[in-house]
PDB file of C-alpha atoms in Angstrom:
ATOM      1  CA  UNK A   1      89.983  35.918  66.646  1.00 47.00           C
ATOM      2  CA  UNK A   2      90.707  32.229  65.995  1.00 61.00           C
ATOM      3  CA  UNK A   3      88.371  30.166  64.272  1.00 83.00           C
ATOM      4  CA  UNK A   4      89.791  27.220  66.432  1.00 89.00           C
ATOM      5  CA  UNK A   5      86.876  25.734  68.594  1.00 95.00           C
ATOM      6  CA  UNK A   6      87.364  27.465  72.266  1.00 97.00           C
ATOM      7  CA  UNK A   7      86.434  25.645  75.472  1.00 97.00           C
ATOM      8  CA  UNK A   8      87.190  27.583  78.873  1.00 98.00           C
ATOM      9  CA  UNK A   9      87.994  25.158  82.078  1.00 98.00           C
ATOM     10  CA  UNK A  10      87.589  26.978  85.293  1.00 98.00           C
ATOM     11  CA  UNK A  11      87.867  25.864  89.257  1.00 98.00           C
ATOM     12  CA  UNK A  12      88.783  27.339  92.680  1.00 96.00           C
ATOM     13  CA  UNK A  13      91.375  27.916  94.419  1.00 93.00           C
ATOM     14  CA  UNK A  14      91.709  26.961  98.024  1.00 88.00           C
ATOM     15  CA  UNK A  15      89.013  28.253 100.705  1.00 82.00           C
ATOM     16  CA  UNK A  16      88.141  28.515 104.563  1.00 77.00           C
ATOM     17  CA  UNK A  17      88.415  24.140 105.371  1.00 77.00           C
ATOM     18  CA  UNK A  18      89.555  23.360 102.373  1.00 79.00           C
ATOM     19  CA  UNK A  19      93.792  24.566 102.202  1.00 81.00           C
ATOM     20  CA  UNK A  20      93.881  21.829  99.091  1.00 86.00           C
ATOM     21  CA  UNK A  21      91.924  22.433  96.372  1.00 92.00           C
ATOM     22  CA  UNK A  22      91.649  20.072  93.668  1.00 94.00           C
ATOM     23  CA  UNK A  23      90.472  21.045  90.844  1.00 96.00           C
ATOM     24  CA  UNK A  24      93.104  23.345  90.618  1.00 95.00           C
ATOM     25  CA  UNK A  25      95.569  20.320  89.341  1.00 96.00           C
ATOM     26  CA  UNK A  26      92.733  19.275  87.579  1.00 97.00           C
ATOM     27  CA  UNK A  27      92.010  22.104  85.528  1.00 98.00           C
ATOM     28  CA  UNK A  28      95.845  22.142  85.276  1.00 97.00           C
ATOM     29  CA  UNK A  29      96.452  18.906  83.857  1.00 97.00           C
ATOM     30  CA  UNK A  30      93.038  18.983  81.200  1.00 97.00           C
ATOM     31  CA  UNK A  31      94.254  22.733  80.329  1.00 97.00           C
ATOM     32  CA  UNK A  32      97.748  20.512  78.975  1.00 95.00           C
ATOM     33  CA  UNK A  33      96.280  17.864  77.418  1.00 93.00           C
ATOM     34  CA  UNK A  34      98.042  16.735  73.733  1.00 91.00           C
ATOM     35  CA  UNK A  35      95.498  14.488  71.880  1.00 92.00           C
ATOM     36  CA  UNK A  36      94.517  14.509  67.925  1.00 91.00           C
ATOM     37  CA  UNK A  37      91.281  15.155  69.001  1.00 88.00           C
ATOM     38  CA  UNK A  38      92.161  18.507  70.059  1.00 91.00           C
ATOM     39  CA  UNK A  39      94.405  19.833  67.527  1.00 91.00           C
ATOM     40  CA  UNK A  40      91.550  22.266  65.979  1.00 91.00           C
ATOM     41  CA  UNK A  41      90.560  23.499  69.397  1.00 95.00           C
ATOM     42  CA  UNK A  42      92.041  26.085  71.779  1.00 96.00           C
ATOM     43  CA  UNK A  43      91.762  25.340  75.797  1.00 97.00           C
ATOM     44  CA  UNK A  44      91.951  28.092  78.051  1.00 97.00           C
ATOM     45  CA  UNK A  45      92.026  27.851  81.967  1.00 98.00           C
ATOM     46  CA  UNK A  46      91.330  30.280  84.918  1.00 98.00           C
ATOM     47  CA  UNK A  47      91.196  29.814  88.896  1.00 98.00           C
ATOM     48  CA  UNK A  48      88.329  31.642  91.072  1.00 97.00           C
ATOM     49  CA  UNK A  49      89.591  32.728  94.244  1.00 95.00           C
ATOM     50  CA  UNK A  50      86.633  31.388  96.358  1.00 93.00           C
ATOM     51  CA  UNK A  51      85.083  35.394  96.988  1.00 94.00           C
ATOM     52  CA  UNK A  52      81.459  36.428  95.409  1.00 93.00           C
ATOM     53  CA  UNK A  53      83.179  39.714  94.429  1.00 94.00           C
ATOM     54  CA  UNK A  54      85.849  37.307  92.363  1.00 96.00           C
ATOM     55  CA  UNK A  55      83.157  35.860  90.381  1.00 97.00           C
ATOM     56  CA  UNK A  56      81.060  38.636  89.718  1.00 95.00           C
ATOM     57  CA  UNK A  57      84.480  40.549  88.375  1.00 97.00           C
ATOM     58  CA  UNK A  58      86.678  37.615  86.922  1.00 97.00           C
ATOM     59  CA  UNK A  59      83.806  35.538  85.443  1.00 97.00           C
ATOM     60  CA  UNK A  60      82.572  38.470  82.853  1.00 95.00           C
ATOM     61  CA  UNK A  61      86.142  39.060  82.168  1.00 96.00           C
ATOM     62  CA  UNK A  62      87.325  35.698  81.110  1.00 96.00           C
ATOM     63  CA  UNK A  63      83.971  35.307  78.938  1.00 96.00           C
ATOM     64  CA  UNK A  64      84.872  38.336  77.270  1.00 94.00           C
ATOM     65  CA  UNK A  65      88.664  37.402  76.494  1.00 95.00           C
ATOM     66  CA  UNK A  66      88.076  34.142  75.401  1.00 96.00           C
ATOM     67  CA  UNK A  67      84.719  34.027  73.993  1.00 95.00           C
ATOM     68  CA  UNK A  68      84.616  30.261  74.587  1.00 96.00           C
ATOM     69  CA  UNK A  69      82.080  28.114  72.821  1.00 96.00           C
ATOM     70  CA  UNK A  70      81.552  26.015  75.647  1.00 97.00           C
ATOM     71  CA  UNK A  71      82.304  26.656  79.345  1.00 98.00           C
ATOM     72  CA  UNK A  72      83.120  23.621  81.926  1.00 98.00           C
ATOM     73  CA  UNK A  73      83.645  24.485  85.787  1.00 98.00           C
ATOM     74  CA  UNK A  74      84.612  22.517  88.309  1.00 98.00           C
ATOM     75  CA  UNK A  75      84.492  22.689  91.998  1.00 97.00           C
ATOM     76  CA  UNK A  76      85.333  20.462  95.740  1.00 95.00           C
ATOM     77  CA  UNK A  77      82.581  18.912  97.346  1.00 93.00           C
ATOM     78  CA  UNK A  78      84.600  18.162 100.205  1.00 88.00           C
ATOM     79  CA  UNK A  79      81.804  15.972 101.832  1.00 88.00           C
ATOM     80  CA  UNK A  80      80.914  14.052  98.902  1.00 91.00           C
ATOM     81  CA  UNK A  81      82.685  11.104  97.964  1.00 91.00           C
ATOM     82  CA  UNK A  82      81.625  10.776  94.084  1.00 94.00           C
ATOM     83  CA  UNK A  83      81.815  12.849  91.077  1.00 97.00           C
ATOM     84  CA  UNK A  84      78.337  15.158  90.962  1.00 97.00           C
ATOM     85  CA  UNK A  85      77.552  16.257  87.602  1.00 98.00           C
ATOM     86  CA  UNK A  86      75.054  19.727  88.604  1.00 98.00           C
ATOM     87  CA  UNK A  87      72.213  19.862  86.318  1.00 98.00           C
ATOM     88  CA  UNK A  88      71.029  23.340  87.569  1.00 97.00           C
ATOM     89  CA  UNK A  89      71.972  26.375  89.424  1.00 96.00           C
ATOM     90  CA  UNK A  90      69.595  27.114  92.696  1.00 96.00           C
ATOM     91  CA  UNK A  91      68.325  30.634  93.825  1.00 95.00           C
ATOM     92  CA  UNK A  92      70.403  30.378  97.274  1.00 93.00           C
ATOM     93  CA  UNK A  93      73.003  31.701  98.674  1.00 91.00           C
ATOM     94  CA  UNK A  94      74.400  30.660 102.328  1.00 88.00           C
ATOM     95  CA  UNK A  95      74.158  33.618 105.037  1.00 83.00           C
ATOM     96  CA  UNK A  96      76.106  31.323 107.350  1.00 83.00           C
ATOM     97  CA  UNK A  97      79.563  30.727 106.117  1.00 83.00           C
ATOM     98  CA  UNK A  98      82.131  33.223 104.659  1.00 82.00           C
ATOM     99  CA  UNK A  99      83.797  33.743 101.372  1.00 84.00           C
ATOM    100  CA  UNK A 100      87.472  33.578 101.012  1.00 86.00           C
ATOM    101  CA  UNK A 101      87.632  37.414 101.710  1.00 85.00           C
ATOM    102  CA  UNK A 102      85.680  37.063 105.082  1.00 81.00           C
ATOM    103  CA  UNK A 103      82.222  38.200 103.446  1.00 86.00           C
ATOM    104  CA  UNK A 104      78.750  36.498 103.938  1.00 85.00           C
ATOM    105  CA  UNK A 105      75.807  37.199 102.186  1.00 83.00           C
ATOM    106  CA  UNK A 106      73.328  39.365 103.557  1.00 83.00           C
ATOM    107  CA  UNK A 107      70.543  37.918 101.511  1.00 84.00           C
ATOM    108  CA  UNK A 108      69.464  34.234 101.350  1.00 88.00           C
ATOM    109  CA  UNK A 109      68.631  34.043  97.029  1.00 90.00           C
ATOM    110  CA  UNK A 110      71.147  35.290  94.882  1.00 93.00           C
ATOM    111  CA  UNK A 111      68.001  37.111  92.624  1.00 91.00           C
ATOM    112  CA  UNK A 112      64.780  38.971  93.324  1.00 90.00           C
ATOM    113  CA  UNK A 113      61.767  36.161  92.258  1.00 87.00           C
ATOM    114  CA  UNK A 114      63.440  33.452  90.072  1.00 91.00           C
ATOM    115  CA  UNK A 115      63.617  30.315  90.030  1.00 93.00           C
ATOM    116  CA  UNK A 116      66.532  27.973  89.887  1.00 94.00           C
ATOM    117  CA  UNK A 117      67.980  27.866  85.949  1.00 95.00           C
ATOM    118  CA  UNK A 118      68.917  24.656  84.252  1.00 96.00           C
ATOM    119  CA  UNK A 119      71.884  23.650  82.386  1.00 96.00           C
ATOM    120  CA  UNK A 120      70.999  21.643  79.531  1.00 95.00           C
ATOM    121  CA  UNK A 121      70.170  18.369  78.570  1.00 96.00           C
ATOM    122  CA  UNK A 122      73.802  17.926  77.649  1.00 97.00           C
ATOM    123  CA  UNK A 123      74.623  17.005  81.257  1.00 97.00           C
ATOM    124  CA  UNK A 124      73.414  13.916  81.079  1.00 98.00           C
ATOM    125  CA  UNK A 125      75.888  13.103  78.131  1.00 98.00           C
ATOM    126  CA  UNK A 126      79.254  14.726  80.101  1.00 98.00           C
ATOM    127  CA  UNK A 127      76.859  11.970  83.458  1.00 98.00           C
ATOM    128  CA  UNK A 128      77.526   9.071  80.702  1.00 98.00           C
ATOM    129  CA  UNK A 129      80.954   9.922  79.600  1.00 98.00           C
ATOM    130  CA  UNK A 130      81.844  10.106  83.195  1.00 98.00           C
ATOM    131  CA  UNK A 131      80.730   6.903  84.112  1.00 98.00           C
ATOM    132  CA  UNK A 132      82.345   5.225  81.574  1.00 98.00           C
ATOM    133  CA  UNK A 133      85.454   5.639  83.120  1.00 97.00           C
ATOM    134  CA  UNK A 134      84.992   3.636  85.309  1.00 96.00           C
ATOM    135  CA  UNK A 135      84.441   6.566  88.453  1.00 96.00           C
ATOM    136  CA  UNK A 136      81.653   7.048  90.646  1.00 96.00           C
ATOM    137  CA  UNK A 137      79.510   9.256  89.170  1.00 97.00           C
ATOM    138  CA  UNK A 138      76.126  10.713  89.804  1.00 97.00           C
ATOM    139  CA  UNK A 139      73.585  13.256  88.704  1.00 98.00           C
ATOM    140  CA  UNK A 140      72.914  16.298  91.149  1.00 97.00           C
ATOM    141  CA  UNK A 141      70.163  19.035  91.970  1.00 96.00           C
ATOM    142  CA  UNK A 142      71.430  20.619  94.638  1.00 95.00           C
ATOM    143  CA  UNK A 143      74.919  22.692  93.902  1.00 94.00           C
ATOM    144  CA  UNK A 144      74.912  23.980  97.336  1.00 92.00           C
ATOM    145  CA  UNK A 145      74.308  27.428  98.226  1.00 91.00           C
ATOM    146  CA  UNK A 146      77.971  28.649  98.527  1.00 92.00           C
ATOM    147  CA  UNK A 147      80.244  29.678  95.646  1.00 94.00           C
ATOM    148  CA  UNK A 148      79.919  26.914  93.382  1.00 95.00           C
ATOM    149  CA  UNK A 149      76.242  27.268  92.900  1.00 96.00           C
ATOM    150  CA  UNK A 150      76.811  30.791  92.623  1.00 95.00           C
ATOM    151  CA  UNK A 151      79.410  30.462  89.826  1.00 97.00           C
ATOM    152  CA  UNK A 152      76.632  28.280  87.832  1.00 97.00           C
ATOM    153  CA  UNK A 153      74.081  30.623  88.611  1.00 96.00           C
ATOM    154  CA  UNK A 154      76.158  33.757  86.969  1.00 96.00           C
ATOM    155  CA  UNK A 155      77.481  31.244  84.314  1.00 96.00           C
ATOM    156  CA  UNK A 156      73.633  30.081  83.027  1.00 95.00           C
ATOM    157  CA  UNK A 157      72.684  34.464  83.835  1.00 93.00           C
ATOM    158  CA  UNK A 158      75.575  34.688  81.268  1.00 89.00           C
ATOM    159  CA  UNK A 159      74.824  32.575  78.507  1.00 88.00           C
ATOM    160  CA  UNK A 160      71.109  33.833  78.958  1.00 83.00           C
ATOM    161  CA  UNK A 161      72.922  37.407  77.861  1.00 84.00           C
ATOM    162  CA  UNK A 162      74.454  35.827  74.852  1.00 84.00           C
ATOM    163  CA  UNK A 163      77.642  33.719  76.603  1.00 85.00           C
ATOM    164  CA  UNK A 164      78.546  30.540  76.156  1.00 89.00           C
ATOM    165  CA  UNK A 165      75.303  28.098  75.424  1.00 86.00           C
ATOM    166  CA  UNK A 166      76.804  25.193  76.588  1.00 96.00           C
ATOM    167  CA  UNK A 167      78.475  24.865  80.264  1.00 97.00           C
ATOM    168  CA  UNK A 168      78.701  22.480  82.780  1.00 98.00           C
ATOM    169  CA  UNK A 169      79.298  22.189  86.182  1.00 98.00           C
ATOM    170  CA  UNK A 170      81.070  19.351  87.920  1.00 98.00           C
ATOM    171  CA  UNK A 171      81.422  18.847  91.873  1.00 98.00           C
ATOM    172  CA  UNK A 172      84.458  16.581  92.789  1.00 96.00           C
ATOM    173  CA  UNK A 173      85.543  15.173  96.338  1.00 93.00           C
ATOM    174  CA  UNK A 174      88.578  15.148  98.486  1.00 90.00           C
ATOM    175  CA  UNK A 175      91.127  12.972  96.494  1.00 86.00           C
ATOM    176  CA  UNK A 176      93.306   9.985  97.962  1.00 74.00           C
ATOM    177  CA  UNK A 177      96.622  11.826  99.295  1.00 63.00           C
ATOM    178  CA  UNK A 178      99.678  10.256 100.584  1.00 42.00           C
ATOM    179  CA  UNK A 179      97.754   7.038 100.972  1.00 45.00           C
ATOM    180  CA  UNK A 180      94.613   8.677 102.582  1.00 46.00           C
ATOM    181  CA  UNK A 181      91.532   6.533 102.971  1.00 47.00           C
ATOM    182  CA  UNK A 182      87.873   7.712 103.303  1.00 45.00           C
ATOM    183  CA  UNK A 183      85.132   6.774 106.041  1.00 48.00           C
ATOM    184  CA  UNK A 184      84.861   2.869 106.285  1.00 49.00           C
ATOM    185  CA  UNK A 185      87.895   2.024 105.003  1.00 49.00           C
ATOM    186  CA  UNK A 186      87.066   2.903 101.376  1.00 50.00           C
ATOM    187  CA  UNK A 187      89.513   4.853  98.984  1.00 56.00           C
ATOM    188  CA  UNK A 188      89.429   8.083  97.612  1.00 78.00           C
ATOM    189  CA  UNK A 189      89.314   8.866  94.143  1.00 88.00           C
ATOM    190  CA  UNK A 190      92.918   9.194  92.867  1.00 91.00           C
ATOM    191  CA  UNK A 191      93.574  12.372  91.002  1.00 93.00           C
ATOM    192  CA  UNK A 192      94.938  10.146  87.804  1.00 94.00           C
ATOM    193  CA  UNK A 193      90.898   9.042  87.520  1.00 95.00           C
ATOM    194  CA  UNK A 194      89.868  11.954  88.132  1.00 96.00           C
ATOM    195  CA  UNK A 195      91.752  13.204  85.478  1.00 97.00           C
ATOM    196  CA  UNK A 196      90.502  10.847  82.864  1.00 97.00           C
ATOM    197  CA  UNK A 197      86.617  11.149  84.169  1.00 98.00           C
ATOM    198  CA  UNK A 198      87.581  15.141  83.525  1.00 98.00           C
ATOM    199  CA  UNK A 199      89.061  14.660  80.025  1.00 98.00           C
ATOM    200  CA  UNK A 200      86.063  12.452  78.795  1.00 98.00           C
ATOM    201  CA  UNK A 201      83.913  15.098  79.818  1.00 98.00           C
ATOM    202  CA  UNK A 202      86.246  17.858  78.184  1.00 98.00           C
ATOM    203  CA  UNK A 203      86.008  15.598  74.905  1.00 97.00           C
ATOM    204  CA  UNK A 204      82.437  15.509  74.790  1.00 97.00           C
ATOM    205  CA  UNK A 205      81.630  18.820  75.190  1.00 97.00           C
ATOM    206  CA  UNK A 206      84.190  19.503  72.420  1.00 97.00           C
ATOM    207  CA  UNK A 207      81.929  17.094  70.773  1.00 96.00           C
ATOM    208  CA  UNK A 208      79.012  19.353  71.497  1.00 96.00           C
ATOM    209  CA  UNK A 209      80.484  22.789  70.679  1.00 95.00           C
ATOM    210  CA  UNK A 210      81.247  21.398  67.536  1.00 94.00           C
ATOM    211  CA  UNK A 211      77.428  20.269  66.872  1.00 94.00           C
ATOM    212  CA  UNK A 212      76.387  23.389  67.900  1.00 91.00           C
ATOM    213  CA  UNK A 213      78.559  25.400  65.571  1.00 89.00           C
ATOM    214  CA  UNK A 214      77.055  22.893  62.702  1.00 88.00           C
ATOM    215  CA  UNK A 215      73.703  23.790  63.540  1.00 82.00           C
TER     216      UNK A 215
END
């Protein structure tokens, strides 16, 4: 195994209402990024199709092969129109709407009598990085109770059981496409800043793994 810092990028791939995902392109174009800054560090990439089961199989299984020292996911908030930086995982899981595979939950928390599990004070720093870009960004509590929260809820489980101690998970809107404008008249975030809010985040949690392999 490399000694090369490792930092794993993960999103989704399309879902029921949503036939454009993007964080795929996203996770795309961060997974290619050239920059000094990254020379000592390895960047691997992997797409969730949008199922429970796909999580609870695929998510172990990258962990394992990569053994990242930091883990950033990303994921569409399709009804949000700014960046939403998720600063914990909730105990909920939606009974209402289906998985990519046609499944629903049968049970409303994801685990018997616990509470919802934080991320990390390091959130606030990928909030700040964000920000300075110059993009809309925001602090959230509430992940949802579909299979983004669900993904942060295994990914904090895992790191708990000796994965990754630093990961992140970032909520994105629809982007502008083809010239397409949001409610009132007000663009959409283009997926060029999104790109550059994403890599600022990438580069400080490099920043991060490194301080925590220091320490």
């Amino acid at each position: 195994m490399s000694d090369r810092l490792r930092i794993l990028l993960t999103g989704f791939g399309p879902f029921p209402g949503a036939p454009y995902n993007p964080t795929q392109p996203l996770v795309t174009r961060l997974a290619h990024l050239r920059r000094p800054a990254l020379d000592d560090v390895e960047i691997a990439s992997h797409i969730f199709p949008v199922t429970y089961a796909a999580v609870d199989r695929q998510l172990p299984e990258v962990l394992a092969r990569v053994k990242p020292d930091a883990l950033l996911m990303f994921g569409l908030a399709a009804r949000t129109s700014y960046l939403r930086i998720e600063t914990r995982a909730r105990n909920a899981v939606t009974m209402l709407w289906p998985d990519g595979a046609n499944t629903r939950s049968r049970k409303r928390a994801i685990a018997a009598n616990a509470d919802a599990m934080m991320f990390g004070p390091h959130t606030a720093r990928l909030l700040r990085a964000a920000r300075l870009t110059g993009i809309d960004a925001r602090s959230s509590r509430d992940a949802g109770a579909y299979l983004c929260n669900y993904l942060s809820w295994r990914a904090i489980e895992g790191a708990k059981a000796g994965g990754p101690q630093l990961a992140a998970f970032i909520h994105v809107p629809l982007l502008a496409r083809s010239g397409a404008m949001r409610r009132k008249g007000f663009p959409r975030i283009t997926l060029e800043e999104l790109v550059d809010a994403g890599e600022a985040m990438l580069m400080e949690m490099v920043q991060l793994a490194r301080k925590a392999r220091a320490s």
